[in-house]
XYZ file of C-alpha atoms in Angstrom:
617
model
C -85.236 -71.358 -70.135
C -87.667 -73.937 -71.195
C -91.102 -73.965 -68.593
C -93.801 -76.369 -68.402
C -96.744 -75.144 -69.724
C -99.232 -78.444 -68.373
C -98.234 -80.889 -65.967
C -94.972 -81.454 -63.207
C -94.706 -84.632 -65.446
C -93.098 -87.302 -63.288
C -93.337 -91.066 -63.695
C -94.769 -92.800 -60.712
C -98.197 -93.609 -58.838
C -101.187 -91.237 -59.032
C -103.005 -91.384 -56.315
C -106.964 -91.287 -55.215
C -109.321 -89.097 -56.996
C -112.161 -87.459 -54.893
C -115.252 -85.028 -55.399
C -115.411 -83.662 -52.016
C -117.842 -80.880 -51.499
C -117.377 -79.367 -48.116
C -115.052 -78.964 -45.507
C -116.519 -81.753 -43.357
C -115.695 -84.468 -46.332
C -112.284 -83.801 -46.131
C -112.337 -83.987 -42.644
C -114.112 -86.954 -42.288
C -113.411 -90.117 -44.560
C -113.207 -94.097 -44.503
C -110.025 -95.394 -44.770
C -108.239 -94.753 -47.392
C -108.091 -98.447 -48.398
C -107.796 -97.765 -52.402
C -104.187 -97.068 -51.536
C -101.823 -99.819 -51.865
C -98.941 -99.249 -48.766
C -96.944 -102.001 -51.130
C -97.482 -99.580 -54.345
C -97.532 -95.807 -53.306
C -94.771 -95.530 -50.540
C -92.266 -98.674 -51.352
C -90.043 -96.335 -53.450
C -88.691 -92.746 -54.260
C -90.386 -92.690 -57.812
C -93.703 -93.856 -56.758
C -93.958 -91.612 -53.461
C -93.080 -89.058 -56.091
C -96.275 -89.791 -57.468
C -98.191 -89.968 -54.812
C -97.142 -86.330 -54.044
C -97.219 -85.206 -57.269
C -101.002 -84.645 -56.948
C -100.382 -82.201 -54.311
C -98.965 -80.055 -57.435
C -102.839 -80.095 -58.673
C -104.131 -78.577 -55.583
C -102.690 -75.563 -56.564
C -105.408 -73.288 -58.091
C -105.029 -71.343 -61.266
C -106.780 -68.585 -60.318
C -106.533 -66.213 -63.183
C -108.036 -68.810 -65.495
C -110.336 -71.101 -63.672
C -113.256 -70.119 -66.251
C -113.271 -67.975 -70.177
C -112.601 -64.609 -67.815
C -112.184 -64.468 -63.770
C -112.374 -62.458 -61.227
C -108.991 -61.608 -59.024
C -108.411 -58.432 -58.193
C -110.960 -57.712 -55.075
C -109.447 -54.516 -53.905
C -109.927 -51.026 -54.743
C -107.695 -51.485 -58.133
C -110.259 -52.702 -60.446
C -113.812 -52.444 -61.706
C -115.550 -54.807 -63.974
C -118.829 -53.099 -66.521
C -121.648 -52.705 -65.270
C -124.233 -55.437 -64.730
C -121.091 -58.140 -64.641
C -122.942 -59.327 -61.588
C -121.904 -62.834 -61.708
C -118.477 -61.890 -61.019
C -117.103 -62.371 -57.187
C -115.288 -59.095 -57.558
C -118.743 -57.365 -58.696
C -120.090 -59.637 -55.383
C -117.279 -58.147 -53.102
C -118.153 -54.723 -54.181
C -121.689 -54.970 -53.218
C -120.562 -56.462 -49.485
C -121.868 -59.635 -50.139
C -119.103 -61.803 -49.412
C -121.221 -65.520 -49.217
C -120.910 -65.363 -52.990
C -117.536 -66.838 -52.890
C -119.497 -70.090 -51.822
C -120.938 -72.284 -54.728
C -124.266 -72.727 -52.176
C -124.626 -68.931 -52.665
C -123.897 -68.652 -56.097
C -125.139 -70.266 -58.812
C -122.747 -69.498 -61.834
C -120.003 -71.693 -59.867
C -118.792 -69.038 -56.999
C -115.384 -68.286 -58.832
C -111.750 -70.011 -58.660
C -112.742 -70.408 -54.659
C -115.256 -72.919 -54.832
C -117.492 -74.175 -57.613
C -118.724 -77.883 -58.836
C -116.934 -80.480 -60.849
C -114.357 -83.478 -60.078
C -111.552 -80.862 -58.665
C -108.723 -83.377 -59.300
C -109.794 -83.666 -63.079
C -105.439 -83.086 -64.022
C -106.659 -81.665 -67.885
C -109.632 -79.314 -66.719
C -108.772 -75.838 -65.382
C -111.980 -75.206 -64.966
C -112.006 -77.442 -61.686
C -109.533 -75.792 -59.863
C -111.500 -74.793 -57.091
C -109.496 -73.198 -53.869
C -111.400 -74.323 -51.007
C -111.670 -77.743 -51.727
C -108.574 -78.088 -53.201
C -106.702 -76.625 -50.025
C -109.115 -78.944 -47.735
C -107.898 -82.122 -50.075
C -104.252 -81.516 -49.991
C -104.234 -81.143 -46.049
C -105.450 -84.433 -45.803
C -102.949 -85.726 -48.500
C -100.023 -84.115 -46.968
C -101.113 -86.039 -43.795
C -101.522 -89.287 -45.224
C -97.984 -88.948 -46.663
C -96.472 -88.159 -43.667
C -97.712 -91.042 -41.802
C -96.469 -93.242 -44.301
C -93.136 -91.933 -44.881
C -91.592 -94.471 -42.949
C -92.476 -97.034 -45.389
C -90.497 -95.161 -47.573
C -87.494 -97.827 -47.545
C -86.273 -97.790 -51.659
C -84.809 -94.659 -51.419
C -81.525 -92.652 -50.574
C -81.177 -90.104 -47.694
C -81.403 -87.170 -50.351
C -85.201 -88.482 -51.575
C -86.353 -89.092 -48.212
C -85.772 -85.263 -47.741
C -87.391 -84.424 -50.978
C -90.800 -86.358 -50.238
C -91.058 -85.090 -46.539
C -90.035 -81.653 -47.305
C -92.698 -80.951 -50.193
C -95.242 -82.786 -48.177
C -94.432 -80.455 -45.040
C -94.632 -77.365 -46.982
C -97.912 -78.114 -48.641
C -99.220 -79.288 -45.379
C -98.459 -75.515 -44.092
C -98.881 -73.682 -47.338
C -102.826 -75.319 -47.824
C -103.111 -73.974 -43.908
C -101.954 -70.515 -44.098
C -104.140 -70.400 -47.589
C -107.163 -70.911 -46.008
C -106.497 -68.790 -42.759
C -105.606 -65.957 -45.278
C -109.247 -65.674 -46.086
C -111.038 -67.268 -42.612
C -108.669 -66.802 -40.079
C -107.854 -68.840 -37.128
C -108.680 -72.472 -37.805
C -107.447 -75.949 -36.493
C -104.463 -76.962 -37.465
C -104.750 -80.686 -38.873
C -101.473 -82.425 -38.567
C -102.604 -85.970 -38.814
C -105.747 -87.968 -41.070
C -108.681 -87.818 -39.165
C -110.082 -91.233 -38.917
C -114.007 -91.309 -39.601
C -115.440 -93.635 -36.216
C -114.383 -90.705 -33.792
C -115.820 -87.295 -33.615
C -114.678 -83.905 -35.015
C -114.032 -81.745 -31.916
C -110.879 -79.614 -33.198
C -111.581 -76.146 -31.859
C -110.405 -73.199 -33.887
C -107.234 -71.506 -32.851
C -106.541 -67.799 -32.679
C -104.481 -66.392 -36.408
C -101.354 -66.308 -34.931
C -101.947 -70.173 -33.255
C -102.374 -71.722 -36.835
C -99.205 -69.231 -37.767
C -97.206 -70.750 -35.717
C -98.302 -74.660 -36.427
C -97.473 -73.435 -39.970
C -94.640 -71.966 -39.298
C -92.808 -74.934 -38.202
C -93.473 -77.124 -40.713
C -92.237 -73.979 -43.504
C -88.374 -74.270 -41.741
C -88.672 -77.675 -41.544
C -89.322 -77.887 -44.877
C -86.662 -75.547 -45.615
C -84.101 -77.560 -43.927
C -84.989 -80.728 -45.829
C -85.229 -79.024 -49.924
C -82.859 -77.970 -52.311
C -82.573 -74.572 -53.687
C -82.701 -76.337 -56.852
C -84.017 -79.518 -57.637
C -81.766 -79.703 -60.977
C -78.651 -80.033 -58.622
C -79.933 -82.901 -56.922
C -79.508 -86.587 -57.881
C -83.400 -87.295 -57.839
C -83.933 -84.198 -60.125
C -81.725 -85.420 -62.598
C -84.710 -87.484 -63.634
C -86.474 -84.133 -64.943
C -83.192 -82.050 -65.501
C -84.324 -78.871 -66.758
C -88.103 -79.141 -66.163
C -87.859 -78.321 -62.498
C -88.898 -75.262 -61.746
C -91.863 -75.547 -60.644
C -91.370 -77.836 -57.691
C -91.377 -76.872 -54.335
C -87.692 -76.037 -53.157
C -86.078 -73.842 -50.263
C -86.528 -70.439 -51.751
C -90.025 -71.404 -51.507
C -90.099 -72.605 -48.039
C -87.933 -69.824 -46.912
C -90.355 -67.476 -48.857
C -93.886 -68.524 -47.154
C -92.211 -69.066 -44.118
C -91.518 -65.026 -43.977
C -95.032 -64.108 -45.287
C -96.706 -66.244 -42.664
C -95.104 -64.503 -39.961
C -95.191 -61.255 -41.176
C -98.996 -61.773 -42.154
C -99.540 -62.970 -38.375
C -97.766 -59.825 -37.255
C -99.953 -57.557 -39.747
C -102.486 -55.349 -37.710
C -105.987 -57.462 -38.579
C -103.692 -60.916 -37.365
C -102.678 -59.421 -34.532
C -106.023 -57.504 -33.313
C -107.889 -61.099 -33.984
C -105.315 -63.002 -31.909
C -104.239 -60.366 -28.955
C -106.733 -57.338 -29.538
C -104.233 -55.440 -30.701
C -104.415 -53.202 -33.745
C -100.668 -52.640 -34.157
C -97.939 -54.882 -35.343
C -96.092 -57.719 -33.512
C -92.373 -56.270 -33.537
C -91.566 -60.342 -32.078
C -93.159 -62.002 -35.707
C -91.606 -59.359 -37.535
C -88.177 -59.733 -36.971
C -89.101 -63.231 -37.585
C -90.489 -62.684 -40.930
C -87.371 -60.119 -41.707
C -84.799 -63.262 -41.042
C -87.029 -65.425 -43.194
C -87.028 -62.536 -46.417
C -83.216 -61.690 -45.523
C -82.309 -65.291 -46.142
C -83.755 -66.066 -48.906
C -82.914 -62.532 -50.807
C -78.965 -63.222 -49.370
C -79.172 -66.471 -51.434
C -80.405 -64.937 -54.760
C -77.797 -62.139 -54.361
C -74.995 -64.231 -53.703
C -76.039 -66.561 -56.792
C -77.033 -69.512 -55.169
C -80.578 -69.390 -57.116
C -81.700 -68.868 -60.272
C -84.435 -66.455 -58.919
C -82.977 -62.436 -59.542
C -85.147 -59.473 -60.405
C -86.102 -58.709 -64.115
C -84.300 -56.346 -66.487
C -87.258 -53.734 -66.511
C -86.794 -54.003 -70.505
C -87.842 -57.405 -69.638
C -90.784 -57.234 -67.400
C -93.510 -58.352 -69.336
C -92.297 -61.546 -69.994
C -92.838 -61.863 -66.210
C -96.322 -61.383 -66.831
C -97.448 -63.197 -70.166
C -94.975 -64.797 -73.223
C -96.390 -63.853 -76.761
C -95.241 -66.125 -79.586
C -93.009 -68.466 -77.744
C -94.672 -71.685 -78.062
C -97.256 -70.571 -74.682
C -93.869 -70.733 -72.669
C -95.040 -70.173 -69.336
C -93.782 -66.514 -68.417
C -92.303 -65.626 -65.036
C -88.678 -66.280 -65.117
C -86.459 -65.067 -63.541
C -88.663 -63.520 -60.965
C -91.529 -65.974 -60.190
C -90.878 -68.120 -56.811
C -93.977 -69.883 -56.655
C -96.798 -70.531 -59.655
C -99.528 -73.073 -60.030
C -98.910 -76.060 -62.999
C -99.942 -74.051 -66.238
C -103.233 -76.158 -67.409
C -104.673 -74.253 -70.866
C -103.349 -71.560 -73.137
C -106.025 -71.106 -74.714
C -107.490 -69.678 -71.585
C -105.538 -66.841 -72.578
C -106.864 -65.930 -75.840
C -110.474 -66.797 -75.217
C -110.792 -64.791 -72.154
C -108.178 -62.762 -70.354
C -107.053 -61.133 -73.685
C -111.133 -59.494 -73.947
C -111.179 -58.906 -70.192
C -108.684 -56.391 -70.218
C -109.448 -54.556 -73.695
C -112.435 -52.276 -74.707
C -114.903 -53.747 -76.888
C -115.215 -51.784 -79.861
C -111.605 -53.706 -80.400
C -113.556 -56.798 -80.222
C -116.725 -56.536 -82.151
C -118.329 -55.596 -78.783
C -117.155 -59.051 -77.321
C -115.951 -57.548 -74.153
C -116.342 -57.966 -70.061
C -113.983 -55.063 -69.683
C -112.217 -55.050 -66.124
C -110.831 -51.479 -65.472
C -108.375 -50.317 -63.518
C -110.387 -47.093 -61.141
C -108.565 -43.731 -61.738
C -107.640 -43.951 -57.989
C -105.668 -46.120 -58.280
C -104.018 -45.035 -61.650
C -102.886 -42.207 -58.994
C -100.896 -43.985 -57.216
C -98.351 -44.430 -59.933
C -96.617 -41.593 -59.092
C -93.798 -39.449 -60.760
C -90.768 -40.559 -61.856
C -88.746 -38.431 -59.017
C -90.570 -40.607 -56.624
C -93.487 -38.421 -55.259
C -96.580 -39.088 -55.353
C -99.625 -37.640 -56.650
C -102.025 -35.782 -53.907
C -104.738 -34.436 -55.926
C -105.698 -35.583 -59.811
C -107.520 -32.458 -60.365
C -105.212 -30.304 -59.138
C -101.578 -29.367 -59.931
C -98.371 -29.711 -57.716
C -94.954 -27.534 -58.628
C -93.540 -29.972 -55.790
C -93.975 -33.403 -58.169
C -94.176 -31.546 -60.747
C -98.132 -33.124 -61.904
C -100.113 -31.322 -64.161
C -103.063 -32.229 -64.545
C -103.195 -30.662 -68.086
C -100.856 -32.931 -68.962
C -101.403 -35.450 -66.656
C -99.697 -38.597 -68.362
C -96.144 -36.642 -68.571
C -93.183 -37.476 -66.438
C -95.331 -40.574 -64.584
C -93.415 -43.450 -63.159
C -92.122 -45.589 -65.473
C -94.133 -48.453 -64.619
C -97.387 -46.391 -65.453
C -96.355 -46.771 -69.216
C -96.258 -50.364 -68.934
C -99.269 -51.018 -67.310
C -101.521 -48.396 -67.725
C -103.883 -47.808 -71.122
C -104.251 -44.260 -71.410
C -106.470 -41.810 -73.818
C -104.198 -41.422 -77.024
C -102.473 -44.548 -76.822
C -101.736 -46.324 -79.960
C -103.563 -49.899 -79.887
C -104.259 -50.714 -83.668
C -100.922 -50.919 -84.915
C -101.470 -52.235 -88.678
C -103.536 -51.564 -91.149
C -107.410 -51.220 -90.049
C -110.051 -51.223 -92.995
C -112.975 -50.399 -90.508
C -111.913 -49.230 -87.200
C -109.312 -46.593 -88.016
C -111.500 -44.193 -85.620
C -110.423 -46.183 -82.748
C -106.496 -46.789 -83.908
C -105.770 -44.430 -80.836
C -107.217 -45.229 -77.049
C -110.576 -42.767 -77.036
C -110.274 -42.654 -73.428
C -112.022 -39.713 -72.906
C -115.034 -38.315 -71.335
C -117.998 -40.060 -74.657
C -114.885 -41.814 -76.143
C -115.462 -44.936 -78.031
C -113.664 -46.445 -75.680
C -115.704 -45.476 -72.625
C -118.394 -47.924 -72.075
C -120.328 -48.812 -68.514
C -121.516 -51.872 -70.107
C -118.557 -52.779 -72.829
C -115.007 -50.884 -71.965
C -113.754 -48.627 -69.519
C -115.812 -47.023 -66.608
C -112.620 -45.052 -65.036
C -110.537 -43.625 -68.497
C -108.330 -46.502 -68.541
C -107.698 -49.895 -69.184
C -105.226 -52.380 -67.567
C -102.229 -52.806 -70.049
C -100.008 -55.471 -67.503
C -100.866 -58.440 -69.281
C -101.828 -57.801 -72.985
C -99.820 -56.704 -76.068
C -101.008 -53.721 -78.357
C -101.933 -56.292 -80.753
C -104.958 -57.310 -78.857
C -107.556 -56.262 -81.216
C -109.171 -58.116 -83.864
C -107.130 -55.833 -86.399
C -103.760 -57.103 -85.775
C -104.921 -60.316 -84.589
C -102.877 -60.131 -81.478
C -105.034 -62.433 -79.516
C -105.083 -65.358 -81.849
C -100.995 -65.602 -81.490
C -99.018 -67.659 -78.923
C -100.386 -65.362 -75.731
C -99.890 -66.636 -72.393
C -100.349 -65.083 -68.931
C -99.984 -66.703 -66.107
C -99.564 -65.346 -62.375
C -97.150 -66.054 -59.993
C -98.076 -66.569 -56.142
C -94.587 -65.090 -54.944
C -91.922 -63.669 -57.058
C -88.954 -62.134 -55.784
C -89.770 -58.168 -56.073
C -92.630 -58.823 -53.529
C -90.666 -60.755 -51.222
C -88.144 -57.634 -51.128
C -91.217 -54.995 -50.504
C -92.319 -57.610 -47.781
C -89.029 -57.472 -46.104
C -89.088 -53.911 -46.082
C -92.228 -53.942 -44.192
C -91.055 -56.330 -41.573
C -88.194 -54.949 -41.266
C -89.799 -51.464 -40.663
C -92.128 -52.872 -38.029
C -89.517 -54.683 -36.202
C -87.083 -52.429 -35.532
C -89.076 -49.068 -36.144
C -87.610 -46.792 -38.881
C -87.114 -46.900 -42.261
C -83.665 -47.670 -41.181
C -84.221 -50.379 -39.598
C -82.898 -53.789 -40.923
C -81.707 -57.494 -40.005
C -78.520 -57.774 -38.901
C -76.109 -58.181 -41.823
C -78.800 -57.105 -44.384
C -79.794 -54.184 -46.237
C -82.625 -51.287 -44.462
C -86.333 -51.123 -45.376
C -86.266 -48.395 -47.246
C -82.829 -49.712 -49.310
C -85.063 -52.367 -50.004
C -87.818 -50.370 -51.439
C -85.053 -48.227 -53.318
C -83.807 -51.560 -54.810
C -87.637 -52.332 -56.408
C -87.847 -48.370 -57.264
C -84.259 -48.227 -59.432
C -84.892 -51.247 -61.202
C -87.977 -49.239 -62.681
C -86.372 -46.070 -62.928
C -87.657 -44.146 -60.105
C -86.020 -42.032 -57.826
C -85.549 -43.210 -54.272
C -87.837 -42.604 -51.975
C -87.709 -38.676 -51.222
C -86.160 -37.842 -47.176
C -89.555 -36.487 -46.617
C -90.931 -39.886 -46.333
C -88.260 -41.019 -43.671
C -88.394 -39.459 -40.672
C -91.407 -42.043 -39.668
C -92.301 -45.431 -39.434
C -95.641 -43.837 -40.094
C -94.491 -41.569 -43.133
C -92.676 -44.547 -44.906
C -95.597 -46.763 -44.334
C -97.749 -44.772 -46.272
C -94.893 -44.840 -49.201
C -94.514 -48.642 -48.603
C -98.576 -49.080 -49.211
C -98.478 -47.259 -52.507
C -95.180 -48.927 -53.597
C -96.946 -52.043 -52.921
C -99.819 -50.521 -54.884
C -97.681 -49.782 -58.294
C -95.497 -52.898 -58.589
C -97.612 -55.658 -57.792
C -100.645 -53.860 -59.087
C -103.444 -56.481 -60.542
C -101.795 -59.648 -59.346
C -104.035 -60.533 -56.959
C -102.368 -59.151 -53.958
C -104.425 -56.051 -52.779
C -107.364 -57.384 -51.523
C -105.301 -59.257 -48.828
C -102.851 -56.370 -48.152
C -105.878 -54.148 -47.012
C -107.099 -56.729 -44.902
C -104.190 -57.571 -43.265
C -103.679 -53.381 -42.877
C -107.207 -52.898 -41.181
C -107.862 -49.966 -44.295
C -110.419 -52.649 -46.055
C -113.245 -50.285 -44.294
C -111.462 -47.161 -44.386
C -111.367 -44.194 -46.681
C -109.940 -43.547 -49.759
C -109.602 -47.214 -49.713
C -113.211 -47.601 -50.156
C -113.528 -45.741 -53.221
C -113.778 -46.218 -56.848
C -113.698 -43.700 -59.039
C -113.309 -42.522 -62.887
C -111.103 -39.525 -64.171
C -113.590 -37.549 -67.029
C -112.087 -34.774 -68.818
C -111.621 -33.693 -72.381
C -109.336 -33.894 -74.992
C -108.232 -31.047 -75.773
C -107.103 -29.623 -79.185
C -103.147 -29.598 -78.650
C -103.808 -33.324 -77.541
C -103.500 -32.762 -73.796
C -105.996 -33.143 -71.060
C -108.621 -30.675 -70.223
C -111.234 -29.681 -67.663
C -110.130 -33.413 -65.732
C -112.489 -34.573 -62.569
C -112.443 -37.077 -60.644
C -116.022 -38.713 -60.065
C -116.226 -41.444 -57.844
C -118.304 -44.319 -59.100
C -118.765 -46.586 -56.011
C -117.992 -46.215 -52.630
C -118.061 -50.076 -50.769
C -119.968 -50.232 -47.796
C -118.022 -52.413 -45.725
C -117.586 -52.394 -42.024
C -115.524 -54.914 -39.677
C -117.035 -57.943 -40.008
C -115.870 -57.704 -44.047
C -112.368 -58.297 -42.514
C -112.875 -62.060 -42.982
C -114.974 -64.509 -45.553
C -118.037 -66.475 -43.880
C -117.011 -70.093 -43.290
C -119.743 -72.858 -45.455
C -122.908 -73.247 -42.500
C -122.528 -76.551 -43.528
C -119.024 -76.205 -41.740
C -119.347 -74.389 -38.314
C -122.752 -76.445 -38.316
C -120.289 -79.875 -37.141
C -119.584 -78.640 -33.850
C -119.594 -75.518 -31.318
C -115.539 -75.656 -31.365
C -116.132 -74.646 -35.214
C -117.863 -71.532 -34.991
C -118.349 -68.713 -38.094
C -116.334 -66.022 -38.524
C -117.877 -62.503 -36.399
C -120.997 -60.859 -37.916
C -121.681 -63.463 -40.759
C-alpha cells in the first residue's frame, strides 16, 4: 500500500508559525489575532488546515539529527566518549541534559533550538515544545468549532475528534516524562495570571482520558471510508482515526494504573485493578475490531517483519504496514542513510565512520529459546532450556536472528577487494569488530533496522533505506492488554469479558514468531507471569523506544539487574563455537528515586508555587 513519506498533504489554511522556547510561552500569549475567524474555521477544507499542523507536532524522534539517541533503558550502549548523546547523559544520572539550557549540542529530539514548525526540517522537531504548541492549538480549535458552519455532520466529527485526541495525546506525552501536570482545556488568555496547580498522574489521566473516548466516538476507523477522506483516498493512513483513539485511550489508563502512576498519585506501589480493567476494555476493543476485519491494522507475517521496521529499495516507502497504529509524518530519507544506517554498524564497515550504538549482552539474554524459556545464566549451561553456552547462538528465539548481530555473521555479502577479513561479524573478545570508541562494546550489534548490505562493500546504505518508528503498532497493544488484563483480574487467566486471557494474548505475539507458549511454570502467578510479560516486552519491542518508560512505569528503573550493562567476552573457538564466554558488566547506573521522573525547565516551576519541580531535582 502506497505511504506518505513527507507531509499529510491536504489543501486548506496553514495556520500560525511560532518559535516558542519554554513552557511559559505557550502558556502565555496575545491574542491570536493573525488568525482570520472568516478564513480558518468558515469551512471543512480550511479547518482541515488549520489542524493539519497539529500533524507537525508530532516528533520524529529517531531522526531529529545525522544519528539520535532513543533507547534510554538498559538495552543499548553508545562508544565510549559519545558524551553528547542524551542516552550517554541518562547513563551518567544526569537527566537536565534533556533540556537545551543544559546542553549545548541541542538536548536531543526533546528540546533543542530552531523554528519547531519549520514543515521541511526534521531537525526541528523538538518534543517539548512541540507538545506545549499543539495543546494550545487543540484549544484554540475547539473554541472555534462552532464557527465551523460549511460543513456536513460527518466533518464536524472529523475536526473535533482529531483536535480532542491531540489535545489528550500532547497531555499524556508530557506527563509520561514529568508526571502530574495541569490539564489545559481552554487558551489561556495573556492579561490574567497563570495559577493552574499541578494535578496528581492519575488527575491529568483522567482529563485525558475523556477526551481519548470522546474522540473515539466522533472518528472513523478509516478515513478512506468516509466522504471527507475521499479527498485523499488512499493517502490516509496516517491520520488520526478510532483505532488510534481507542489505542491511547487503553495505554493512558493502564500507564496511570502502572506501579510509579499509582505510588505518585495514592502512595501506592502496586497496580490500580479499577484503571486496569479500564485499560483492558480499551485494548479488547480495539484488537476485537482488527480481528473481526473492520481495520486494516493485523499483525505481520514474521517473514515480513522487517518491512515493519525500515523499506529498502521501494522508493523510501514509509515501512510499518500492516502493524503500525500511530507514526509521526515521515520528513527525510536521507536521514536514514546518513545516520541511522552507521549508528547501528561497526566501523571498520565504514571506513571508521561510526557512532556505534550496541545492544548490552544483558539484554541479548533475554531473547530466550525457542521452547519459550528463558535464559538464567550466560555463562552457565541449562539441560532445562536447553542453553549452552558453548554454543550459545543455537536454538535462540527466532526473533534473536532478526535482530541480533552476532560473532560469525555474514555482513559483506559481495565481492570485497579490501575488507575480506571482516566479511564475517568478528564479534569476539579483540575482534575487528569490537571497538569502545568505533563498534561494539557488548559482542553485538543491533540488526532490527539495517540490511546486511550496510557496509561500504555492497553499498547497502546508499540504496532506497528507510526506517521509521511507529509510536503504537498493534503487537504492543496486545502485550499491553495482557498486562492489564493480568492486573485487573489477577492471573494469567484473567481476561475481559468476551475476550481472549493475558497469557493467550502473549501466546498470540509468541506463535507469530515461532516460539513456544509460555511454559505452565510461568502461570501459577500473577507474579511468575509478570516476570515473563517484562521480558516478552523486552524481545519484541526491543529498540523502539519503549523500555525506558516501561521501567519507569514498573518502579525497576533503580533496581537490579535493570541497572546493569554489560558485554559477553569469550573466544572463538576452532570448530567455530563459543569458548571460555563471561559476562563483564560495563556500567552499572547509579540512579535512585528521584530518576523516576525528568526535571521540569526552572524557567517553568519558577511562574508560580502551584508549578513546582518534580522531587529531588
Amino acid at each position: 500500500m502506497k505511504r506518505i513519506t513527507k507531509t499529510i498533504g491536504w489543501l486548506g489554511l496553514a495556520a500560525m508559525l511560532f518559535v516558542l522556547p519554554s513552557c511559559s510561552d505557550y502558556l502565555d500569549r496575545e491574542n491570536q489575532s493573525t488568525v482570520s475567524s472568516t478564513d480558518a474555521f468558515k469551512n471543512f477544507i480550511n479547518f482541515q488546515g488549520f489542524v493539519e499542523e497539529l500533524y507537525y507536532c508530532i516528533p520524529e524522534s529517531s531522526k531529529f539529527y545525522w544519528q539520535n539517541s532513543f533507547n534510554w533503558g538498559e538495552d543499548e550502549i553508545i562508544v565510549a566518549g559519545a558524551t553528547w548523546f542524551y542516552g550517554y547523559k541518562i547513563d551518567n544520572g544526569d537527566f537536565w541534559g534533556w533540556q537545551r539550557e543544559n546542553d549545548g549540542w541541542g538536548a536531543g529530539w526533546m528540546d533543542g533550538p530552531g523554528n519547531t514548525l519549520d514543515q521541511t526540517n526534521r531537525f526541528n522537531k523538538r518534543f517539548w515544545p512541540l507538545a506545549w504548541y499543539g495543546i494550545r492549538k487543540a484549544n484554540m480549535g475547539l473554541e472555534n468549532i462552532e464557527r465551523l458552519s460549511d460543513a456536513t455532520p460527518e466533518e464536524k466529527n472529523l475536526v473535533k475528534g482529531q483536535l480532542l485526541f491531540f489535545r489528550a495525546w500532547f497531555h499524556f506525552q508530557l506527563m509520561t516524562y514529568f508526571g502530574g501536570l495541569p490539564y489545559i482545556d481552554k487558551v489561556l488568555p495573556a492579561d490574567q495570571k497563570l495559577d493552574l496547580p499541578r494535578l496528581t498522574y492519575q488527575q491529568t489521566a483522567l482529563r485525558a482520558a475523556e477526551d481519548f473516548k470522546a474522540a473515539a466516538e466522533l472518528l472513523p476507523v478509516n478515513w478512506d471510508d468516509t466522504d471527507a477522506g475521499k479527498r485523499t483516498l488512499g493517502k490516509n493512513q496516517l491520520r488520526i482515526n478510532k483505532i488510534m483513539a481507542y489505542g491511547y485511550l487503553g495505554k493512558n489508563y493502564l500507564y496511570a494504573a502502572s506501579p510509579l502512576m499509582n505510588w505518585s498519585s495514592t502512595g501506592s506501589k502496586t497496580y490500580d485493578a479499577d484503571l486496569s480493567k479500564k485499560a483492558a476494555e480499551a485494548f479488547a476493543t480495539l484488537l476485537q475490531m482488527s480481528e473481526s476485519g473492520k481495520t486494516h491494522h493485523k499483525l505481520a507475517n514474521f517473514s515480513e517483519m522487517s518491512s515493519v521496521y525500515y523499506t529498502l529499495n521501494q522508493g523510501m516507502r514509509v515501512p510499518g504496514f500492516p502493524e503500525a497504529i500511530m507514526q509521526s509524518p515521515a520528513y527525510d530519507g536521507g536521514a536514514t542513510r546518513w545516520g541511522l544506517n552507521e549508528q547501528y554498524v561497526a566501523g571498520v564497515l565504514f571506513n571508521g565512520g561510526s557512532t556505534c550504538f550496541s545492544p548490552t549482552a544483558n539484554y541479548v539474554t533475554y531473547y530466550g529459546m525457542a521452547n519459550g524459556l528463558p535464559i538464567r545464566n550466560a555463562e552457565q549451561a541449562d539441560p532445562e532450556s536447553g542453553y549452552d553456552p558453548t554454543d550459545p547462538w543455537k536454538g535462540r528465539d527466532p526473533r534473536f536472528y532478526k535482530d541480533i548481530i552476532y560473532d560469525g555473521v555474514k555482513m559483506i555479502q559481495g565481492i570485497s577487494a579490501t575488507r575480506e577479513a571482516h566479511r564475517y561479524a568478528n564479534l569476539f573478545t579483540k575482534g575487528s569488530y569490537r571497538d569502545e570508541n568505533n563498534g561494539s562494546r557488548t559482542g553485538y550489534l543491533n540488526g532490527k533496522f539495517i540490511p546486511r548490505t550496510t557496509n561500504y562493500d555492497d553499498n547497502g546504505h546508499n540504496q532506497s533505506h528507510f526506517i521509521h518508528l511507529s509510536y503504537m503498532r498493534l503487537a504492543d497493544v496486545y502485550l499491553m492488554y495482557a498486562e492489564a488484563a493480568l492486573h485487573a483480574y489477577g492471573n494469567p487467566q484473567g481476561a475481559y469479558p468476551g475476550y481472549i486471557s493475558a497469557v493467550e494474548a502473549v501466546n498470540k505475539i509468541r506463535r507469530r514468531a515461532g516460539v513456544a507458549d509460555v511454559n505452565a511454570k510461568f502461570l501459577g502467578s500473577k507474579e511468575a507471569f509478570m516476570g515473563e510479560l517484562i521480558r516478552e516486552r523486552a524481545v519484541e519491542l526491543s529498540f523502539e523506544g519503549h523500555r525506558f518508560n516501561d521501567l519507569r512505569r514498573w518502579l525497576l528503573l533503580t533496581e537490579r539487574p535493570y541497572t546493569l550493562k554489560t558485554a559477553h567476552d569469550f573466544d572463538r573457538a576452532p570448530n567455530g563455537k563459543v569458548a571460555n564466554l563471561k559476562e563483564r558488566i560495563i556500567l552499572e547506573r547509579r540512579f535512585n528515586s528521584k530518576h523516576y521522573w525528568l526535571p521540569l525547565k526552572v524557567v517553568d516551576v519558577s511562574m508560580y508555587l502551584a508549578f513546582p519541580q518534580n522531587p529531588g531535582w
